[in-house]
Amino acid sequence: MNRAEGGPAIWGIQTRGADRFGIRASDLVREARYDNLITSPRFEYANVLISSGRYVEHDELTAQDQAIYYYLIARMRDHVNALNRADTAIEKRSALWNRGLSIEISVRDLVSYTGTASLVRIRASLERIAKTRLCYDLRRPLERDLSPKSLIEFSSIPDRLTSGTVIRYAIDRAIRSTMARARRYVLVDLNAFSRFRCRYAPRLYLRLAMLATYDRDRRKSWTPDIAELADALGYPTKAFHRANFIATIDRALQEIRNLPEINRRFAIAAAMPSADDIRFRFATSGTRKTLYDVRRRLLPRDALRHAEARGWEIGLREHQYINASHIGHAAAFTGEPPMDLSNAWRYDIIAANNNPRHPIGSMPGAEFLALIDRFGAPAAFEHWLGLKGYGSILDVDDYIPSIEPPDDLFAGLNYHEINDLLDQVDNELHEKLPPRVQDEDEDVFSGLLNAI
């Protein structure tokens, strides 16, 4: 079973996208930033949108363009979650299917996410995104949709952007409804996209992330040939040069492997084509779980009261508190007693408020308090667990399927390639055999046949 096929099941039934929250972040806007190296905000992206998407018009997207596109997708899902009454599956599905659903986003947020200060580059990215069209294989009962779709539809893009400019955009209703119905999905690390510079790295990253969602017993290597991988990643086939393509894929792999540790959620094994093997070979480990991926523990009454206690006499500022839910996740993740975790957090924050030099792990207290101010207490709490040396008690699925070519001579070949290989073997064998000498019995038998 694919672990990401619907998340928690209800009575054994896989849940759909509208039944799930769709975002793994305590505050998406504050955490989806280029300078965030303490948390990894993630969002759900349907498998079918990854596996069937093909660029058909104006594919001039850079790596930054694609990062902005996925950021807009995540903000749309976050917007739906924040809508009034969007607290049940039916209401979320209704919001995702709403024809008039549009979202506003500040250019300031795009600057923070991409890490670029050039508003000219931001505007150019928005224009390229608006022009690009993809085809997906979207299937519904008695209907199959293969029509080209715009990535994003913008109400307008001002000629001159400022950090305070607000952009209104909409996502195609068919894509939104696909996300609402999806049972199979990938939890994608949003901040990984802003790190890529090769335009094919985001596309390869999504494919590998999808491989990593499968359980150990179903995880297999992916072995596309050169033409299949070029088609899957939208690589241009005019004036195609094999060596250039392989070098591009190698560069994309290096960028994925060089992601900051917080964004590297699975290990990768890969092999490039060779003179006698035309296939790429990719395999991944399972995905690494983080604090808020685990089901939180129910807290004892004393730990619950302690976690929810508020008051000026405690010594914490309002934005420095974490609640019982965060303590419950940490208790399940680390195996530590909830009361010990709650006490230790409060002790460190109170000490840092009183003494900026108070060490929190390897970090000065003032520096850690600045993380709380920038990213919020829930995000800083996850980083605090690492600083304090609280390890995870979860099993690590580090199994990576073999990428060695199989011994089978015909593995991975199609019908025509097999016939060509057999003809080649026959010709080589015929050249190596000595001339055949006919014996006397055969001469007699041949004469009888001729007489008949």
Tab-separated table of C-alpha atoms in Angstrom, residues 10-446:
chain	number	residue	atom	x	y	z
A	10	ILE	CA	-11.951	5.779	7.888
A	11	TRP	CA	-13.272	2.236	8.363
A	12	GLY	CA	-10.591	1.020	5.950
A	13	ILE	CA	-11.576	3.458	3.186
A	14	GLN	CA	-8.910	5.729	1.749
A	15	THR	CA	-9.754	9.364	2.290
A	16	ARG	CA	-10.009	11.920	-0.487
A	17	GLY	CA	-8.262	15.267	-0.716
A	18	ALA	CA	-11.252	17.182	0.629
A	19	ASP	CA	-11.236	14.987	3.753
A	20	ARG	CA	-7.695	16.037	4.600
A	21	PHE	CA	-6.146	19.314	5.649
A	22	GLY	CA	-3.716	19.237	2.719
A	23	ILE	CA	-1.053	21.412	4.392
A	24	ARG	CA	1.651	20.355	6.866
A	25	ALA	CA	2.673	23.662	8.418
A	26	SER	CA	1.651	25.534	11.535
A	27	ASP	CA	1.707	28.822	9.578
A	28	LEU	CA	2.330	28.417	5.853
A	29	VAL	CA	3.009	32.080	5.082
A	30	ARG	CA	5.573	32.439	7.872
A	31	GLU	CA	7.296	29.119	7.167
A	32	ALA	CA	7.373	29.183	3.343
A	33	ARG	CA	10.425	31.434	3.172
A	34	TYR	CA	13.781	31.039	1.473
A	35	ASP	CA	15.631	31.690	4.736
A	36	ASN	CA	13.700	29.072	6.722
A	37	LEU	CA	16.120	26.277	7.608
A	38	ILE	CA	14.329	24.995	10.706
A	39	THR	CA	11.046	23.595	9.325
A	40	SER	CA	9.820	22.027	6.092
A	41	PRO	CA	6.272	23.182	5.241
A	42	ARG	CA	4.612	20.739	2.870
A	43	PHE	CA	1.474	20.483	0.791
A	44	GLU	CA	-0.414	17.674	-0.921
A	45	TYR	CA	-0.127	17.277	-4.678
A	46	ALA	CA	-2.162	14.595	-6.431
A	47	ASN	CA	-0.235	11.708	-8.014
A	48	VAL	CA	-2.184	11.990	-11.263
A	49	LEU	CA	-1.054	15.602	-11.707
A	50	ILE	CA	2.572	14.454	-11.442
A	51	SER	CA	2.413	11.299	-13.544
A	52	SER	CA	0.183	12.517	-16.388
A	53	GLY	CA	1.156	16.200	-16.749
A	54	ARG	CA	2.632	17.112	-20.150
A	55	TYR	CA	3.619	20.618	-21.265
A	56	VAL	CA	1.968	21.469	-24.580
A	57	GLU	CA	2.319	25.241	-25.045
A	58	HIS	CA	4.934	27.867	-24.165
A	59	ASP	CA	7.062	25.704	-21.880
A	60	GLU	CA	9.634	28.354	-21.068
A	61	LEU	CA	9.399	27.938	-17.302
A	62	THR	CA	12.514	28.444	-15.223
A	63	ALA	CA	13.113	26.745	-11.882
A	64	GLN	CA	11.924	29.928	-10.129
A	65	ASP	CA	8.730	29.987	-12.215
A	66	GLN	CA	7.905	26.449	-11.121
A	67	ALA	CA	8.652	27.281	-7.485
A	68	ILE	CA	6.198	30.191	-7.636
A	69	TYR	CA	3.572	27.972	-9.279
A	70	TYR	CA	3.709	25.381	-6.489
A	71	TYR	CA	3.702	28.141	-3.903
A	72	LEU	CA	0.477	29.483	-5.435
A	73	ILE	CA	-1.003	25.968	-5.355
A	74	ALA	CA	-0.143	25.631	-1.653
A	75	ARG	CA	-1.548	29.079	-0.864
A	76	MET	CA	-4.788	28.138	-2.608
A	77	ARG	CA	-5.143	25.062	-0.392
A	78	ASP	CA	-4.276	27.096	2.696
A	79	HIS	CA	-6.876	29.685	1.654
A	80	VAL	CA	-9.576	27.010	1.385
A	81	ASN	CA	-8.717	25.702	4.852
A	82	ALA	CA	-9.055	29.222	6.267
A	83	LEU	CA	-12.457	29.915	4.724
A	84	ASN	CA	-15.324	30.311	7.134
A	85	ARG	CA	-17.155	27.004	7.570
A	86	ALA	CA	-14.517	25.105	5.592
A	87	ASP	CA	-14.159	22.664	8.465
A	88	THR	CA	-15.825	19.588	6.974
A	89	ALA	CA	-15.055	17.508	3.907
A	90	ILE	CA	-18.274	18.549	2.161
A	91	GLU	CA	-17.574	22.254	2.666
A	92	LYS	CA	-13.924	21.947	1.623
A	93	ARG	CA	-14.949	20.047	-1.501
A	94	SER	CA	-17.531	22.701	-2.282
A	95	ALA	CA	-14.903	25.437	-1.914
A	96	LEU	CA	-12.399	23.589	-4.111
A	97	TRP	CA	-15.037	23.055	-6.811
A	98	ASN	CA	-16.374	26.610	-6.668
A	99	ARG	CA	-16.150	28.142	-10.151
A	100	GLY	CA	-15.495	31.601	-8.762
A	101	LEU	CA	-12.739	30.675	-6.312
A	102	SER	CA	-9.886	33.186	-6.528
A	103	ILE	CA	-7.073	34.008	-4.150
A	104	GLU	CA	-5.099	37.147	-3.391
A	105	ILE	CA	-1.401	37.100	-2.650
A	106	SER	CA	1.083	39.823	-1.824
A	107	VAL	CA	4.199	40.251	-3.945
A	108	ARG	CA	6.031	40.622	-0.618
A	109	ASP	CA	5.225	36.961	0.107
A	110	LEU	CA	6.635	35.892	-3.279
A	111	VAL	CA	9.847	37.797	-2.566
A	112	SER	CA	10.194	36.112	0.847
A	113	TYR	CA	9.533	32.682	-0.643
A	114	THR	CA	11.857	32.871	-3.640
A	115	GLY	CA	14.623	34.815	-1.933
A	116	THR	CA	14.953	37.160	-4.903
A	117	ALA	CA	14.798	40.923	-4.483
A	118	SER	CA	14.200	41.557	-8.195
A	119	LEU	CA	10.567	42.481	-8.772
A	120	VAL	CA	11.281	42.483	-12.514
A	121	ARG	CA	12.142	38.778	-12.300
A	122	ILE	CA	9.036	38.095	-10.226
A	123	ARG	CA	6.856	39.777	-12.843
A	124	ALA	CA	8.549	37.871	-15.686
A	125	SER	CA	7.862	34.623	-13.819
A	126	LEU	CA	4.174	35.470	-13.454
A	127	GLU	CA	3.922	36.217	-17.179
A	128	ARG	CA	5.536	32.917	-18.177
A	129	ILE	CA	3.297	31.008	-15.763
A	130	ALA	CA	0.220	32.681	-17.276
A	131	LYS	CA	1.226	31.602	-20.813
A	132	THR	CA	2.077	27.978	-20.037
A	133	ARG	CA	-0.444	25.222	-20.711
A	134	LEU	CA	-0.424	21.560	-19.701
A	135	CYS	CA	-2.449	18.471	-20.509
A	136	TYR	CA	-3.428	16.064	-17.737
A	137	ASP	CA	-5.165	12.713	-17.976
A	138	LEU	CA	-8.064	13.519	-15.631
A	139	ARG	CA	-10.671	10.783	-15.359
A	140	ARG	CA	-14.106	10.948	-13.839
A	141	PRO	CA	-17.080	8.586	-14.137
A	142	LEU	CA	-18.043	8.437	-17.845
A	143	GLU	CA	-15.619	11.259	-18.651
A	144	ARG	CA	-11.963	11.689	-19.561
A	145	ASP	CA	-10.415	15.158	-19.768
A	146	LEU	CA	-7.241	15.590	-21.851
A	147	SER	CA	-7.754	19.235	-22.783
A	148	PRO	CA	-4.908	21.777	-22.326
A	149	LYS	CA	-5.163	23.855	-19.154
A	150	SER	CA	-3.490	27.025	-17.991
A	151	LEU	CA	-1.216	26.702	-14.988
A	152	ILE	CA	-2.604	29.857	-13.369
A	153	GLU	CA	-5.105	32.482	-14.499
A	154	PHE	CA	-4.275	35.973	-13.231
A	155	SER	CA	-6.854	38.744	-13.101
A	156	SER	CA	-4.107	41.139	-14.162
A	157	ILE	CA	-0.372	41.602	-13.776
A	158	PRO	CA	0.566	45.260	-13.218
A	159	ASP	CA	3.299	46.683	-15.426
A	160	ARG	CA	5.243	47.713	-12.343
A	161	LEU	CA	5.258	45.667	-9.156
A	162	THR	CA	5.968	46.873	-5.639
A	163	SER	CA	6.311	44.787	-2.500
A	164	GLY	CA	2.823	45.882	-1.508
A	165	THR	CA	1.189	44.876	-4.806
A	166	VAL	CA	-1.576	42.306	-4.413
A	167	ILE	CA	-2.098	39.769	-7.212
A	168	ARG	CA	-5.418	37.961	-7.651
A	169	TYR	CA	-5.287	34.552	-9.316
A	170	ALA	CA	-7.347	31.422	-9.935
A	171	ILE	CA	-6.492	27.783	-10.588
A	172	ASP	CA	-8.362	25.745	-13.186
A	173	ARG	CA	-11.463	24.174	-11.673
A	174	ALA	CA	-10.622	20.737	-13.105
A	175	ILE	CA	-7.264	20.772	-11.304
A	176	ARG	CA	-8.880	21.892	-8.044
A	177	SER	CA	-11.556	19.214	-8.254
A	178	THR	CA	-8.870	16.606	-8.976
A	179	MET	CA	-7.085	17.639	-5.780
A	180	ALA	CA	-10.381	17.415	-3.885
A	181	ARG	CA	-11.058	13.857	-5.115
A	182	ALA	CA	-7.493	12.524	-4.998
A	183	ARG	CA	-6.874	9.450	-2.859
A	184	ARG	CA	-3.218	9.185	-3.872
A	185	TYR	CA	-0.973	12.141	-3.247
A	186	VAL	CA	2.560	13.224	-2.438
A	187	LEU	CA	3.466	15.487	0.457
A	188	VAL	CA	5.816	17.896	-1.296
A	189	ASP	CA	8.375	20.021	0.541
A	190	LEU	CA	7.501	23.534	-0.589
A	191	ASN	CA	10.796	25.161	0.377
A	192	ALA	CA	12.764	22.667	-1.717
A	193	PHE	CA	11.502	24.238	-4.952
A	194	SER	CA	12.939	27.669	-4.213
A	195	ARG	CA	16.433	26.097	-3.976
A	196	PHE	CA	16.501	24.683	-7.500
A	197	ARG	CA	18.234	26.411	-10.413
A	198	CYS	CA	17.969	23.729	-13.112
A	199	ARG	CA	14.508	23.890	-14.716
A	200	TYR	CA	14.237	20.082	-14.771
A	201	ALA	CA	15.122	19.605	-11.094
A	202	PRO	CA	11.570	20.379	-9.808
A	203	ARG	CA	10.023	17.961	-12.302
A	204	LEU	CA	12.435	15.152	-11.467
A	205	TYR	CA	12.067	15.897	-7.751
A	206	LEU	CA	8.291	15.380	-7.922
A	207	ARG	CA	8.727	12.015	-9.664
A	208	LEU	CA	11.246	10.843	-7.073
A	209	ALA	CA	9.064	12.116	-4.214
A	210	MET	CA	6.238	9.992	-5.600
A	211	LEU	CA	8.518	6.909	-5.590
A	212	ALA	CA	9.393	7.556	-1.944
A	213	THR	CA	5.758	7.413	-0.806
A	214	TYR	CA	5.484	3.675	-1.382
A	215	ASP	CA	5.908	1.175	1.427
A	216	ARG	CA	9.055	-0.906	1.557
A	217	ASP	CA	7.459	-4.047	0.102
A	218	ARG	CA	6.037	-2.158	-2.902
A	219	ARG	CA	8.827	0.293	-3.575
A	220	LYS	CA	10.580	-0.405	-6.861
A	221	SER	CA	13.151	1.306	-9.002
A	222	TRP	CA	12.033	3.536	-11.864
A	223	THR	CA	13.759	2.684	-15.151
A	224	PRO	CA	12.671	5.021	-17.968
A	225	ASP	CA	14.633	5.002	-21.188
A	226	ILE	CA	16.030	8.243	-22.568
A	227	ALA	CA	12.963	9.066	-24.672
A	228	GLU	CA	10.528	8.264	-21.842
A	229	LEU	CA	12.339	10.460	-19.331
A	230	ALA	CA	12.636	13.339	-21.808
A	231	ASP	CA	8.875	13.144	-22.421
A	232	ALA	CA	8.061	12.943	-18.703
A	233	LEU	CA	10.156	16.022	-17.887
A	234	GLY	CA	9.152	18.083	-20.929
A	235	TYR	CA	12.670	18.116	-22.381
A	236	PRO	CA	12.661	19.460	-25.983
A	237	THR	CA	13.235	16.750	-28.590
A	238	LYS	CA	14.166	19.047	-31.495
A	239	ALA	CA	17.923	18.840	-32.101
A	240	PHE	CA	18.078	16.343	-29.216
A	241	HIS	CA	21.588	15.522	-28.030
A	242	ARG	CA	21.910	12.487	-25.782
A	243	ALA	CA	25.041	13.641	-23.932
A	244	ASN	CA	23.532	17.051	-23.151
A	245	PHE	CA	20.354	15.454	-21.828
A	246	ILE	CA	22.251	13.062	-19.556
A	247	ALA	CA	24.369	15.964	-18.259
A	248	THR	CA	21.186	17.954	-17.536
A	249	ILE	CA	19.665	15.079	-15.562
A	250	ASP	CA	22.917	14.662	-13.637
A	251	ARG	CA	22.852	18.368	-12.728
A	252	ALA	CA	19.215	18.112	-11.606
A	253	LEU	CA	20.086	15.115	-9.415
A	254	GLN	CA	22.959	16.998	-7.811
A	255	GLU	CA	20.673	19.905	-6.937
A	256	ILE	CA	18.171	17.518	-5.334
A	257	ARG	CA	20.917	15.791	-3.349
A	258	ASN	CA	22.368	19.141	-2.243
A	259	LEU	CA	19.139	20.407	-0.683
A	260	PRO	CA	19.471	21.622	2.924
A	261	GLU	CA	19.144	18.769	5.394
A	262	ILE	CA	15.721	19.931	6.588
A	263	ASN	CA	14.415	19.579	3.009
A	264	ARG	CA	16.023	16.199	2.223
A	265	ARG	CA	13.243	13.799	3.112
A	266	PHE	CA	14.469	10.719	1.239
A	267	ALA	CA	17.718	9.246	-0.060
A	268	ILE	CA	18.294	8.706	-3.780
A	269	ALA	CA	20.197	6.108	-5.795
A	270	ALA	CA	20.625	6.702	-9.523
A	271	ALA	CA	22.507	5.333	-12.515
A	272	MET	CA	22.889	6.975	-15.913
A	273	PRO	CA	22.572	5.182	-19.281
A	274	SER	CA	25.660	3.476	-20.662
A	275	ALA	CA	26.771	2.171	-24.028
A	276	ASP	CA	24.939	-1.123	-23.502
A	277	ASP	CA	22.016	0.099	-21.355
A	278	ILE	CA	19.742	2.877	-22.643
A	279	ARG	CA	17.811	3.255	-19.390
A	280	PHE	CA	18.101	5.597	-16.441
A	281	ARG	CA	17.693	3.892	-13.082
A	282	PHE	CA	16.271	5.714	-10.054
A	283	ALA	CA	15.344	4.455	-6.603
A	284	THR	CA	14.585	6.132	-3.287
A	285	SER	CA	14.291	5.314	0.377
A	286	GLY	CA	11.067	5.937	2.265
A	287	THR	CA	10.210	9.454	3.369
A	288	ARG	CA	11.558	10.714	6.675
A	289	LYS	CA	8.785	11.611	9.094
A	290	THR	CA	8.852	14.869	10.983
A	291	LEU	CA	7.244	15.991	14.224
A	292	TYR	CA	3.799	16.825	12.899
A	293	ASP	CA	3.564	13.705	10.701
A	294	VAL	CA	2.837	11.502	13.716
A	295	ARG	CA	-0.480	11.073	15.454
A	296	ARG	CA	-0.274	12.993	18.707
A	297	ARG	CA	-0.581	11.334	22.097
A	298	LEU	CA	-3.439	12.088	24.438
A	299	LEU	CA	-2.008	13.931	27.429
A	300	PRO	CA	-2.622	13.059	31.072
A	301	ARG	CA	-4.714	15.617	32.909
A	302	ASP	CA	-1.773	17.261	34.699
A	303	ALA	CA	0.266	17.606	31.486
A	304	LEU	CA	-2.778	18.968	29.652
A	305	ARG	CA	-3.366	21.643	32.291
A	306	HIS	CA	0.303	22.566	32.321
A	307	ALA	CA	0.497	22.893	28.517
A	308	GLU	CA	-2.624	25.066	28.342
A	309	ALA	CA	-1.799	27.298	31.329
A	310	ARG	CA	-1.378	30.981	30.484
A	311	GLY	CA	-0.558	34.033	32.558
A	312	TRP	CA	1.876	36.905	32.953
A	313	GLU	CA	3.392	35.295	36.037
A	314	ILE	CA	4.666	32.328	34.007
A	315	GLY	CA	7.267	34.480	32.264
A	316	LEU	CA	6.432	33.747	28.607
A	317	ARG	CA	5.193	36.267	26.082
A	318	GLU	CA	1.921	35.479	24.330
A	319	HIS	CA	3.509	34.362	21.054
A	320	GLN	CA	5.991	32.051	22.834
A	321	TYR	CA	3.445	29.520	24.085
A	322	ILE	CA	2.843	26.139	22.508
A	323	ASN	CA	-0.346	24.222	23.181
A	324	ALA	CA	-1.265	20.690	24.214
A	325	SER	CA	-1.437	19.538	20.595
A	326	HIS	CA	2.232	20.381	20.025
A	327	ILE	CA	3.253	18.627	23.245
A	328	GLY	CA	1.202	15.582	22.203
A	329	HIS	CA	3.005	15.375	18.862
A	330	ALA	CA	6.388	15.725	20.558
A	331	ALA	CA	5.583	13.017	23.116
A	332	ALA	CA	4.625	10.592	20.338
A	333	PHE	CA	7.646	11.551	18.230
A	334	THR	CA	10.302	11.323	20.966
A	335	GLY	CA	8.769	8.934	23.494
A	336	GLU	CA	9.446	11.450	26.283
A	337	PRO	CA	6.905	12.157	29.074
A	338	PRO	CA	4.654	15.086	28.057
A	339	MET	CA	5.144	16.928	31.353
A	340	ASP	CA	8.939	16.792	30.981
A	341	LEU	CA	8.738	18.284	27.486
A	342	SER	CA	6.385	21.064	28.553
A	343	ASN	CA	8.541	21.970	31.558
A	344	ALA	CA	11.779	21.903	29.551
A	345	TRP	CA	10.377	24.209	26.847
A	346	ARG	CA	9.125	26.751	29.353
A	347	TYR	CA	12.349	26.671	31.325
A	348	ASP	CA	14.459	27.435	28.240
A	349	ILE	CA	12.204	30.230	26.963
A	350	ILE	CA	11.905	31.898	30.379
A	351	ALA	CA	15.691	31.668	30.843
A	352	ALA	CA	16.299	33.144	27.376
A	353	ASN	CA	13.896	36.008	28.087
A	354	ASN	CA	15.884	36.815	31.230
A	355	ASN	CA	19.346	36.143	29.816
A	356	PRO	CA	19.959	36.467	26.036
A	357	ARG	CA	23.124	34.372	26.414
A	358	HIS	CA	21.330	31.383	27.890
A	359	PRO	CA	22.309	28.407	25.689
A	360	ILE	CA	19.546	26.412	24.025
A	361	GLY	CA	21.509	23.489	22.693
A	362	SER	CA	24.190	25.055	20.511
A	363	MET	CA	22.243	28.292	19.968
A	364	PRO	CA	22.260	31.446	22.114
A	365	GLY	CA	18.911	32.235	23.680
A	366	ALA	CA	18.515	35.574	21.879
A	367	GLU	CA	19.020	33.903	18.514
A	368	PHE	CA	16.432	31.244	19.320
A	369	LEU	CA	13.895	33.849	20.457
A	370	ALA	CA	14.413	35.566	17.092
A	371	LEU	CA	13.391	32.300	15.396
A	372	ILE	CA	10.150	32.323	17.386
A	373	ASP	CA	9.505	35.913	16.336
A	374	ARG	CA	10.123	35.106	12.670
A	375	PHE	CA	8.588	31.652	12.179
A	376	GLY	CA	6.291	31.199	15.170
A	377	ALA	CA	6.511	29.075	18.319
A	378	PRO	CA	5.240	25.783	16.777
A	379	ALA	CA	7.930	25.880	14.071
A	380	ALA	CA	10.640	26.849	16.570
A	381	PHE	CA	9.475	24.084	18.923
A	382	GLU	CA	10.276	21.447	16.298
A	383	HIS	CA	13.766	22.919	15.908
A	384	TRP	CA	14.139	23.073	19.698
A	385	LEU	CA	13.664	19.295	19.958
A	386	GLY	CA	16.656	18.797	17.683
A	387	LEU	CA	18.793	21.338	19.529
A	388	LYS	CA	18.078	19.595	22.831
A	389	GLY	CA	18.949	16.181	21.426
A	390	TYR	CA	15.496	14.629	21.563
A	391	GLY	CA	15.646	11.838	19.003
A	392	SER	CA	12.795	10.225	17.141
A	393	ILE	CA	11.620	6.776	18.221
A	394	LEU	CA	10.016	6.154	14.821
A	395	ASP	CA	11.320	3.399	12.576
A	396	VAL	CA	13.410	4.761	9.707
A	397	ASP	CA	12.532	3.278	6.324
A	398	ASP	CA	15.930	3.584	4.644
A	399	TYR	CA	15.499	0.653	2.247
A	400	ILE	CA	16.425	1.593	-1.345
A	401	PRO	CA	15.581	-0.911	-4.128
A	402	SER	CA	18.490	-2.111	-6.245
A	403	ILE	CA	19.241	-0.138	-9.396
A	404	GLU	CA	21.572	-2.785	-10.849
A	405	PRO	CA	20.493	-3.960	-14.320
A	406	PRO	CA	18.852	-7.411	-14.086
A	407	ASP	CA	20.599	-10.492	-15.484
A	408	ASP	CA	17.718	-11.125	-17.885
A	409	LEU	CA	19.029	-10.311	-21.374
A	410	PHE	CA	15.628	-9.025	-22.515
A	411	ALA	CA	14.714	-6.986	-19.419
A	412	GLY	CA	13.428	-3.532	-20.291
A	413	LEU	CA	13.378	-4.162	-24.073
A	414	ASN	CA	10.329	-3.838	-26.292
A	415	TYR	CA	9.256	-6.272	-29.027
A	416	HIS	CA	11.299	-4.674	-31.815
A	417	GLU	CA	14.418	-4.345	-29.644
A	418	ILE	CA	14.187	-8.049	-28.699
A	419	ASN	CA	13.919	-9.087	-32.374
A	420	ASP	CA	16.901	-6.912	-33.301
A	421	LEU	CA	18.926	-8.433	-30.465
A	422	LEU	CA	18.020	-12.000	-31.541
A	423	ASP	CA	19.022	-11.234	-35.150
A	424	GLN	CA	22.336	-9.859	-33.925
A	425	VAL	CA	22.985	-13.002	-31.844
A	426	ASP	CA	22.079	-15.262	-34.805
A	427	ASN	CA	24.465	-13.421	-37.134
A	428	GLU	CA	27.338	-13.520	-34.637
A	429	LEU	CA	26.743	-17.232	-33.974
A	430	HIS	CA	26.611	-18.048	-37.690
A	431	GLU	CA	29.938	-16.300	-38.269
A	432	LYS	CA	31.622	-18.294	-35.484
A	433	LEU	CA	30.385	-21.772	-36.589
A	434	PRO	CA	32.590	-23.840	-38.958
A	435	PRO	CA	31.200	-24.751	-42.423
A	436	ARG	CA	28.692	-27.575	-42.168
A	437	VAL	CA	29.687	-30.870	-43.900
A	438	GLN	CA	26.916	-33.108	-45.246
A	439	ASP	CA	27.306	-36.839	-44.527
A	440	GLU	CA	26.458	-39.721	-46.863
A	441	ASP	CA	23.121	-40.578	-45.209
A	442	GLU	CA	21.925	-37.027	-45.777
A	443	ASP	CA	22.946	-37.304	-49.455
A	444	VAL	CA	20.828	-40.462	-49.866
A	445	PHE	CA	17.874	-38.879	-48.048
A	446	SER	CA	18.118	-35.759	-50.207
